[in-house]
Tab-separated table of C-alpha atoms in Angstrom:
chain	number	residue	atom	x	y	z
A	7	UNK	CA	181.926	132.027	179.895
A	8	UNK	CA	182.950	131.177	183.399
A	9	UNK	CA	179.760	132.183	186.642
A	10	UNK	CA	182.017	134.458	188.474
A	11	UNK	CA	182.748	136.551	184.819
A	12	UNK	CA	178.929	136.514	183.900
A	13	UNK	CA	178.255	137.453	187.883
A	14	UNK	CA	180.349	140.805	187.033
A	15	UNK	CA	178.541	141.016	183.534
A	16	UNK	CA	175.641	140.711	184.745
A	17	UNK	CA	175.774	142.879	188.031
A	18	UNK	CA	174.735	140.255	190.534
A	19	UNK	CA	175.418	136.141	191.117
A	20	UNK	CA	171.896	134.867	190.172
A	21	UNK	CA	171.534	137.641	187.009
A	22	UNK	CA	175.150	135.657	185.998
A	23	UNK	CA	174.380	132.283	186.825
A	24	UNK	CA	171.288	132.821	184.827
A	25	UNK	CA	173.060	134.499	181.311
A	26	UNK	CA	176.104	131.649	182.053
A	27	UNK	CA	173.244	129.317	181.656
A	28	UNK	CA	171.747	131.126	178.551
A	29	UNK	CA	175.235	130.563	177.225
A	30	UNK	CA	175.321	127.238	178.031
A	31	UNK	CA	171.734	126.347	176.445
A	32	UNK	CA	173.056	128.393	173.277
A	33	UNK	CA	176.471	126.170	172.822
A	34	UNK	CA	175.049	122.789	172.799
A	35	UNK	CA	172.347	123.524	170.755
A	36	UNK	CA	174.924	125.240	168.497
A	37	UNK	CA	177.058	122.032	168.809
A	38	UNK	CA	174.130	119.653	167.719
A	39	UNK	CA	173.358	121.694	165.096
A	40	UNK	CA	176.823	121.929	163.430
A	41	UNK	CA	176.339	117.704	163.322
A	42	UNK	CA	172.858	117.951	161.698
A	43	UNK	CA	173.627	120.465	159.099
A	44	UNK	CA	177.111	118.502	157.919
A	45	UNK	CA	175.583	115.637	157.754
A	46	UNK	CA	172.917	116.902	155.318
A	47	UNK	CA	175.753	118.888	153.248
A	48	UNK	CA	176.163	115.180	152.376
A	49	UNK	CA	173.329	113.819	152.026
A	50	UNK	CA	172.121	116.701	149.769
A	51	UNK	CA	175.497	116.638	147.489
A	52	UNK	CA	174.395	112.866	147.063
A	53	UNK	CA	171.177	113.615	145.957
A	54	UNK	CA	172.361	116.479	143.600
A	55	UNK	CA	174.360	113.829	141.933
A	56	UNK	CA	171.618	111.220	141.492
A	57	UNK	CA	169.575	114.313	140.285
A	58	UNK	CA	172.083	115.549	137.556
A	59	UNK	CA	172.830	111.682	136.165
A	60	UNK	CA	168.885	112.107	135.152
A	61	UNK	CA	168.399	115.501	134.365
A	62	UNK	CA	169.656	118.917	134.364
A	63	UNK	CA	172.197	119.678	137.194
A	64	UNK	CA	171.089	122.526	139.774
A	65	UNK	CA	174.764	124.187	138.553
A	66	UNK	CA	173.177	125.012	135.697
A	67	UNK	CA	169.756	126.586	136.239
A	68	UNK	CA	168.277	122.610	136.465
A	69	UNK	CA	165.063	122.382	139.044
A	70	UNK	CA	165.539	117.911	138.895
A	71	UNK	CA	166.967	117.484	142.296
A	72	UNK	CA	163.163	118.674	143.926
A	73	UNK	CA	161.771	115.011	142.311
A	74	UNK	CA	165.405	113.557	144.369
A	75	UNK	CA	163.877	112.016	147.612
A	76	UNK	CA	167.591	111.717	149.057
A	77	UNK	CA	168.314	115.428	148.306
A	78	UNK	CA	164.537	116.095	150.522
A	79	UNK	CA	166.118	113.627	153.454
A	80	UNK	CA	169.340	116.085	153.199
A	81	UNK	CA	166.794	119.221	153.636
A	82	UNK	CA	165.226	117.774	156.811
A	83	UNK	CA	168.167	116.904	157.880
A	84	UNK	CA	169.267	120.679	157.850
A	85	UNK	CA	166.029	121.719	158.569
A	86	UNK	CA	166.190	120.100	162.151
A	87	UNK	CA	170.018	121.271	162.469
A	88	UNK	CA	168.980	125.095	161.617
A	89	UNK	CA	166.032	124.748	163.848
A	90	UNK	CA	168.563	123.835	166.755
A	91	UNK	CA	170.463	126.889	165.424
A	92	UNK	CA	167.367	128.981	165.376
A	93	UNK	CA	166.824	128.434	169.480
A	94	UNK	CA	170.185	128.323	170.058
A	95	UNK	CA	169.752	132.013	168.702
A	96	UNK	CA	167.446	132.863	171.504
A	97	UNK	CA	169.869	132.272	174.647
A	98	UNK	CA	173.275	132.853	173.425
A	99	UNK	CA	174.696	135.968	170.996
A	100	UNK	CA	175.740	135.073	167.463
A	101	UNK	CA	179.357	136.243	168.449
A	102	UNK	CA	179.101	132.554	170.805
A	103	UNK	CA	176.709	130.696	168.211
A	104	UNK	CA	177.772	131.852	164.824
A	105	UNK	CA	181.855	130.684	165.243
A	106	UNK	CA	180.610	126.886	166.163
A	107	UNK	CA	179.727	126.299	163.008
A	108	UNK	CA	183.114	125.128	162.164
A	109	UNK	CA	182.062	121.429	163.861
A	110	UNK	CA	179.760	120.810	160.944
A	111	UNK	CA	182.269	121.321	159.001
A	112	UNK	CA	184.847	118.622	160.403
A	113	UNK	CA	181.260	116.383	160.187
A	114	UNK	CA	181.389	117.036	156.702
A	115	UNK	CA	184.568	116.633	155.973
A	116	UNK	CA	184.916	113.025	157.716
A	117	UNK	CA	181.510	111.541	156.162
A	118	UNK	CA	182.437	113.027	152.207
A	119	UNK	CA	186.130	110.981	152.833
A	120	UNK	CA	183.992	107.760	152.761
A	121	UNK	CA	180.730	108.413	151.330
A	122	UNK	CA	181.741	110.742	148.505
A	123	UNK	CA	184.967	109.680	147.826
A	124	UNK	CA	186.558	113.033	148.347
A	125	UNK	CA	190.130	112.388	149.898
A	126	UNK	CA	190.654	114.015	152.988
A	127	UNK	CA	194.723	114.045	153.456
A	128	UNK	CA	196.052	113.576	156.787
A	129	UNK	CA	197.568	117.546	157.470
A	130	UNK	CA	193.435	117.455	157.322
A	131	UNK	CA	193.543	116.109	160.829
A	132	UNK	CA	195.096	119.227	161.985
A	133	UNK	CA	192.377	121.346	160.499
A	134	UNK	CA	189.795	119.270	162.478
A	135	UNK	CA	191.842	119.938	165.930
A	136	UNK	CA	192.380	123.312	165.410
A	137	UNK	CA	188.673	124.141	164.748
A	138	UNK	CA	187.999	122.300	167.552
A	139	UNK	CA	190.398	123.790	169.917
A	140	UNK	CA	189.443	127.483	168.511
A	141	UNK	CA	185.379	126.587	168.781
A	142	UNK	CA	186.553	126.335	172.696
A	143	UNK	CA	188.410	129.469	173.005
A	144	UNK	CA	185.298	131.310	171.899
A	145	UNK	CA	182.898	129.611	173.864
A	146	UNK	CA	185.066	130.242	177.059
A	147	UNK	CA	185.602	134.484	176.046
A	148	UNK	CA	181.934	134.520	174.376
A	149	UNK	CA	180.440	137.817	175.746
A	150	UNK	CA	176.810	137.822	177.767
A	151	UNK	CA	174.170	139.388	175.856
A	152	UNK	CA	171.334	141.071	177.788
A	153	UNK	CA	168.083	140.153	175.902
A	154	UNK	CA	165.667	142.705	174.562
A	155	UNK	CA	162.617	143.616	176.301
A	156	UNK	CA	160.318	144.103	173.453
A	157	UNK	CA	160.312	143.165	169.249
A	158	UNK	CA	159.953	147.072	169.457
A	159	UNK	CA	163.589	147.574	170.849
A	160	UNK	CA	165.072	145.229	168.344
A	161	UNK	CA	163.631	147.365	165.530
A	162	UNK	CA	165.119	150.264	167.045
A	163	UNK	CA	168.479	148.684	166.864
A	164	UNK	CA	167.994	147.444	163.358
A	165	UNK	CA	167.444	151.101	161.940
A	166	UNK	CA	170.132	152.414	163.671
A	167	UNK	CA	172.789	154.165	160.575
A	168	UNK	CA	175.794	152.497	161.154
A	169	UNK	CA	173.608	149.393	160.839
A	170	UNK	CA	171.222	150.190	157.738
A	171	UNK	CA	174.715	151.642	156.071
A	172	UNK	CA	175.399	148.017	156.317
A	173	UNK	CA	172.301	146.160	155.652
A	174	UNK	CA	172.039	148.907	152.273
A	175	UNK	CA	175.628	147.955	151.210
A	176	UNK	CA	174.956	143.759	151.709
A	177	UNK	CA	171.569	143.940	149.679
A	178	UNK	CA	173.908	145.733	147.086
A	179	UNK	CA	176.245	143.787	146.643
A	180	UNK	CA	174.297	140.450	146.714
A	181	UNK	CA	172.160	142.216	143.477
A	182	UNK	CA	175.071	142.704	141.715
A	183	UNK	CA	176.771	139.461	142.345
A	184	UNK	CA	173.340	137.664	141.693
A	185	UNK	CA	172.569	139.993	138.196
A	186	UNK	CA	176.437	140.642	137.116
A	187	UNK	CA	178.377	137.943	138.145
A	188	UNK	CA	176.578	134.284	138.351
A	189	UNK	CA	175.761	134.222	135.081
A	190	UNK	CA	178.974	135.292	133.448
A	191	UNK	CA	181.433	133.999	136.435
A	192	UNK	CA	179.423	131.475	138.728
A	193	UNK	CA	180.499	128.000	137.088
A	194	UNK	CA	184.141	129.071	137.268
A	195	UNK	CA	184.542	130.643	140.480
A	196	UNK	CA	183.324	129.212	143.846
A	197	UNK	CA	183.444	132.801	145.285
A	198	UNK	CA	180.154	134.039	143.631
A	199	UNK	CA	178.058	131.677	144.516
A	200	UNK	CA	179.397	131.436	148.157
A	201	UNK	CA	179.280	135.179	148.804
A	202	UNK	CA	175.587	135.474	147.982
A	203	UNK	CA	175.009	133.017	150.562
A	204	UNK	CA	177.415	134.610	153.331
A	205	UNK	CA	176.432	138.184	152.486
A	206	UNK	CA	172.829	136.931	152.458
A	207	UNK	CA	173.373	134.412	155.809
A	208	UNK	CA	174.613	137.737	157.606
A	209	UNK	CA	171.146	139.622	157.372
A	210	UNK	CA	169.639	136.276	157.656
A	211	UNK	CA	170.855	135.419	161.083
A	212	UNK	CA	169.706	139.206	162.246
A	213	UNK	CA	166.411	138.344	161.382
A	214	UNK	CA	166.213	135.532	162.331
A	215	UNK	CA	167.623	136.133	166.120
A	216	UNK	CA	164.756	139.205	166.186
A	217	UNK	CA	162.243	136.025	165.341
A	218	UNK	CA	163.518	133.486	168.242
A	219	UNK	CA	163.699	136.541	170.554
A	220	UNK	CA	160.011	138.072	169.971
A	221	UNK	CA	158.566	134.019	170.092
A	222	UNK	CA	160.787	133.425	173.720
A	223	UNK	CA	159.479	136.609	174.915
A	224	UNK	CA	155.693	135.659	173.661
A	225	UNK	CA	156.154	132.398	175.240
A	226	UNK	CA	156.904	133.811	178.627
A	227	UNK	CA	153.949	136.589	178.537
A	228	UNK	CA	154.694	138.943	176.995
A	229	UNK	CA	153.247	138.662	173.584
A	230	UNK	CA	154.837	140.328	170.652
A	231	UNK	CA	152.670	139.486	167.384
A	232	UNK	CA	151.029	142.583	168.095
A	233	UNK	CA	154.080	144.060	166.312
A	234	UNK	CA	154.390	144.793	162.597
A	235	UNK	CA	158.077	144.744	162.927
A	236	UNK	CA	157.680	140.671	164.608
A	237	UNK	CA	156.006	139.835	161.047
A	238	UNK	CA	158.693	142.009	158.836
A	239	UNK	CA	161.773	139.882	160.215
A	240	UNK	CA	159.622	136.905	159.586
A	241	UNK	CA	159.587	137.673	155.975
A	242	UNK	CA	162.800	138.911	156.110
A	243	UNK	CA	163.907	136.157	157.049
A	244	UNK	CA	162.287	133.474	154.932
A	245	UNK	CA	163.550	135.335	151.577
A	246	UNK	CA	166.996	135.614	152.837
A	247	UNK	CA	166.816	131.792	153.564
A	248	UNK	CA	165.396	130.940	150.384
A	249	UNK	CA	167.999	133.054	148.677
A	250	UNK	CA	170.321	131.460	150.712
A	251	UNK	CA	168.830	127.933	149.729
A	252	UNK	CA	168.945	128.295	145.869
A	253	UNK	CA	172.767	129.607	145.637
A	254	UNK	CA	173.782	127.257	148.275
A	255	UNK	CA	172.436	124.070	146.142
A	256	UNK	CA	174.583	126.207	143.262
A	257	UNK	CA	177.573	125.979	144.768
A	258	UNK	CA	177.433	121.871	146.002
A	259	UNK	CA	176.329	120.680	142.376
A	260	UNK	CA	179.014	122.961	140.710
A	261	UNK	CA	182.414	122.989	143.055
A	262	UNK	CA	183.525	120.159	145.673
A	263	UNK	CA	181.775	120.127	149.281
A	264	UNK	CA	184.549	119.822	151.007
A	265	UNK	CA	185.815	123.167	149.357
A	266	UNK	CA	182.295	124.568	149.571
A	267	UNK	CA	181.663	124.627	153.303
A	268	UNK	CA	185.108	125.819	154.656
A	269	UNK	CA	184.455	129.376	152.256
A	270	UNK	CA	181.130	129.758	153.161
A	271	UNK	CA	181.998	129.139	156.751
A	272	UNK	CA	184.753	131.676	156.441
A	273	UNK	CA	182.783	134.183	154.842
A	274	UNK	CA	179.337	134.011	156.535
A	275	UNK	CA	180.876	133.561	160.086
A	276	UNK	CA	183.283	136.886	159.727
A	277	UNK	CA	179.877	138.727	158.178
A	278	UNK	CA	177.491	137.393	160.557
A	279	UNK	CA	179.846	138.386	163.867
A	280	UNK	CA	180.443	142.281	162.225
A	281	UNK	CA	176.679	142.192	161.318
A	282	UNK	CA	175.555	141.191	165.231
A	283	UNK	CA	178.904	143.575	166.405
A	284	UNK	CA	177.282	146.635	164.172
A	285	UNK	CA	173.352	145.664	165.230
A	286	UNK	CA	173.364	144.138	169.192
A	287	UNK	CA	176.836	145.474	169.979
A	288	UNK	CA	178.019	142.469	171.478
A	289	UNK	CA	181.633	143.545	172.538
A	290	UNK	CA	179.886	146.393	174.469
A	291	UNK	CA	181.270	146.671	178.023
A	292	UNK	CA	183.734	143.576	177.484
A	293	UNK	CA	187.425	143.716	178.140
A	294	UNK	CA	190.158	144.131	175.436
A	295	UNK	CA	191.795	140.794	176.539
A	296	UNK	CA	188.566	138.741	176.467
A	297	UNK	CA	187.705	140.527	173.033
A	298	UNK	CA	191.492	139.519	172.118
A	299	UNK	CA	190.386	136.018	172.658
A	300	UNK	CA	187.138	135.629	171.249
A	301	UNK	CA	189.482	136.893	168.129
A	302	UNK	CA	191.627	134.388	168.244
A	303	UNK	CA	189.533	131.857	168.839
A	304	UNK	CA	187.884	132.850	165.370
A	305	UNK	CA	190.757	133.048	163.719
A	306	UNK	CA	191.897	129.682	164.939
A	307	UNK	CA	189.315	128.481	163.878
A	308	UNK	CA	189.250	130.056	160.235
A	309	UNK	CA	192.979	128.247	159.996
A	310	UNK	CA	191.866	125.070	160.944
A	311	UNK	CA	189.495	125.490	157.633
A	312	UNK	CA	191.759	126.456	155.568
A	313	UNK	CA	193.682	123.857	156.418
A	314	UNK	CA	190.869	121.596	155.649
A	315	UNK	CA	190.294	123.525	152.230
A	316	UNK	CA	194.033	123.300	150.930
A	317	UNK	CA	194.364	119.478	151.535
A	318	UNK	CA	191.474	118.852	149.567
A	319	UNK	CA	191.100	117.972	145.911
A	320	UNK	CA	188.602	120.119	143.628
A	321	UNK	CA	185.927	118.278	141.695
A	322	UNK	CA	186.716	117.952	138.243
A	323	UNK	CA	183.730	119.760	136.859
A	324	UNK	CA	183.433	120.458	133.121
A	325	UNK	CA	184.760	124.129	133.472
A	326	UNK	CA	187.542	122.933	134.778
A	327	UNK	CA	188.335	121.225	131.035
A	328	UNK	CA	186.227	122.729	128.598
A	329	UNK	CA	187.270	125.806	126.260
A	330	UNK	CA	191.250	124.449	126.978
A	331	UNK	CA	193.842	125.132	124.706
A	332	UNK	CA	195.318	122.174	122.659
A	333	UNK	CA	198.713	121.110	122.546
A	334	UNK	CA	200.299	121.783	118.909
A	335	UNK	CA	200.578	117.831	118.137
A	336	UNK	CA	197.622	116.168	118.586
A	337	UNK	CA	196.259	112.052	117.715
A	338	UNK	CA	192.641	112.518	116.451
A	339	UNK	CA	190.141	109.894	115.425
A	340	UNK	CA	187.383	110.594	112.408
A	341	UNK	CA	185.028	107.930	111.513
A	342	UNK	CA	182.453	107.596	108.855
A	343	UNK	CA	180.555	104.959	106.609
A	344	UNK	CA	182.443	102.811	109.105
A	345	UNK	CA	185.970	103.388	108.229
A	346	UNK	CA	188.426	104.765	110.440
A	347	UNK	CA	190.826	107.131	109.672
A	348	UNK	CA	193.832	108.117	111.971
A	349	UNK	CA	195.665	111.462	111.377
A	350	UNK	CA	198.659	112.011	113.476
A	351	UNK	CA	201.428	114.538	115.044
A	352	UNK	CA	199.118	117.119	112.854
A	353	UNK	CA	201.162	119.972	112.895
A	354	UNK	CA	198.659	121.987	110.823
A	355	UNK	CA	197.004	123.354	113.867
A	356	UNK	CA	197.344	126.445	115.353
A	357	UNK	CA	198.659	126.593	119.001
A	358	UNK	CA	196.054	128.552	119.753
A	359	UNK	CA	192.972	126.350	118.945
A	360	UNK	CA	190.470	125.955	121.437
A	361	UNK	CA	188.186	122.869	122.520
A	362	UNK	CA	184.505	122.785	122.312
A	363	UNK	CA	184.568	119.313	123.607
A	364	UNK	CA	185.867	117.668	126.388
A	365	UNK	CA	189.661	116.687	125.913
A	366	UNK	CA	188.960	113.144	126.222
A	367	UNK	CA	187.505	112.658	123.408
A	368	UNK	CA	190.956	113.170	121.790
A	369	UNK	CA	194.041	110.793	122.514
């Protein structure tokens, strides 16, 4: 992202010095909104949890943690961090913007070690540093994009058929993960859940970027609400985000945050930089080495959180103990018209017997 490279990108000193800038703009607000957005992963988790001690957790279907003023706090909180995302949209590609999300992250990681008691080890430490150094790596290879002229030119590039063969096969397979699998699979793997939101986020962040682009071109004169296709990302783009919204709150009430934002990261960054690769062809005209790096970078990054992910400790949610099988020899407990009764090494049982409560209720 150096001036003389973006001089040679963009076919002149000031056109370089200008898109270097662009880049610039785009990577801190990218950088303050990866702070923003992990602090309201925790914030939110907290208020999930107040929610489900009174009511109905948001795992399960359970609408509670709306009444939760700390879980609102956690949604402004985001709110302003996507909103720094949003611009950051506008001046830099999504290949630069997308990757820095691995900062929030770290943020999130740090603050749920001593707010929500979720033990970050210290190989965790190496995690942190290696999304940090690979977050630098990409901002220093991150490719210049040239802005559109018109919402009209972005639409152009949306319907393109490499690019609705893509859009056609993310809408599919968020249907079938949202109809098929959460209801029979989403409280026992983290991967349903998490892929609606990254398959969703991808088509999102499109959207969105035609949005921030067709309001920074409006705000410099050129006004672009004339367009149909200004008001069809805009929808676009708020049902994707309230998709996005409900399956996210899924995932932090049912599975650990810590584990939660490392595999979404994962997963929405890699979809989100082949989406914006497929749609804006962002490695257009750039080197192999400096592609090379930007890949790197990524996948430096994408080890530093799963590093962060495998030195974490799951939550101990009730699928992770319910429906278990018993051991052969149980000690169980019956009580009635206030005697007790203990029954011992009852070797009656069948090996095979399975719970419908939780194991603790048996010693």
């Amino acid at each position: 992202m150096s001036p003389d490279a973006t001089g040679e990108a963009g076919g002149g000193g000031g056109g370089g010095g200008d898109l270097f800038a662009a880049n610039l703009k785009g990577s801190l607000l990218a950088v303050a909104s990866s702070a923003f957005i992990g602090v309201s992963f925790i914030v939110k988790k907290k208020g999930l949890l107040r929610a489900g001690a009174a009511g109905s957790r948001a795992g399960v279907g359970g609408y509670g943690y709306l009444l939760e003023p700390l879980w609102w706090v956690g949604m402004v909180t985001m709110l302003v961090g996507e909103i720094a995302n949003f611009i950051a949209y506008m001046f830099a590609p999504a290949v630069l913007v997308t990757p820095l999300g691995a900062l929030s992250i770290i943020v999130s990681a740090v603050l749920a070690h001593f707010t929500l008691n979720e033990k970050l080890q210290r190989v965790g430490v190496l995690g942190c540093v290696l999304c940090i150094v690979g977050s630098t790596v990409i901002i220093l290879h991150a490719p210049q994009e040239r802005t559109p002229s018109s919402v009209d030119e972005i639409w152009h590039l949306a319907i393109q058929p490499d690019f609705l063969c893509y859009a056609t096969a993310a809408v599919a397979v968020s249907l079938f993960l949202m109809i098929y699998c959460a209801p029979r699979y989403g409280q026992m793997n983290i991967m349903v859940y998490v892929g609606i939101c990254s398959v969703i986020g991808s088509l999102t962040v499109m959207s969105i970027k035609a949005v921030g682009i067709a309001i920074k071109l409006t705000i410099e004169g050129i006004n672009q609400a004339g367009y149909f296709q200004t008001w069809l990302f805009a929808v676009i783009s708020i049902t994707c985000i309230a998709v996005q919204l409900v399956y996210l709150n899924k995932a932090l009430d049912t599975f650990n945050a810590a584990v939660v934002s490392p595999i979404y990261y994962a997963m929405f960054t890699t979809l989100t930089i082949l989406a914006s690769a497929i749609m804006f062809k962002d490695w257009s005209g750039q080197s192999a080495s400096k592609i090379a790096s930007e890949i790197c970078g990524f996948l430096t990054v994408l080890a530093g959180t799963l590093v962060l992910h495998s030195t974490r400790e799951p939550d101990q949610t009730l699928s992770a103990d319910l429906y278990a099988p018993l051991p052969p020899k149980i000690y169980w407990h019956i009580q009635g018209n206030g005697d007790i009764g203990k029954q011992k090494e009852d070797d009656s049982l069948p090996c095979d017997i399975i719970t419908v409560m939780r194991q603790d209720y048996f010693v």
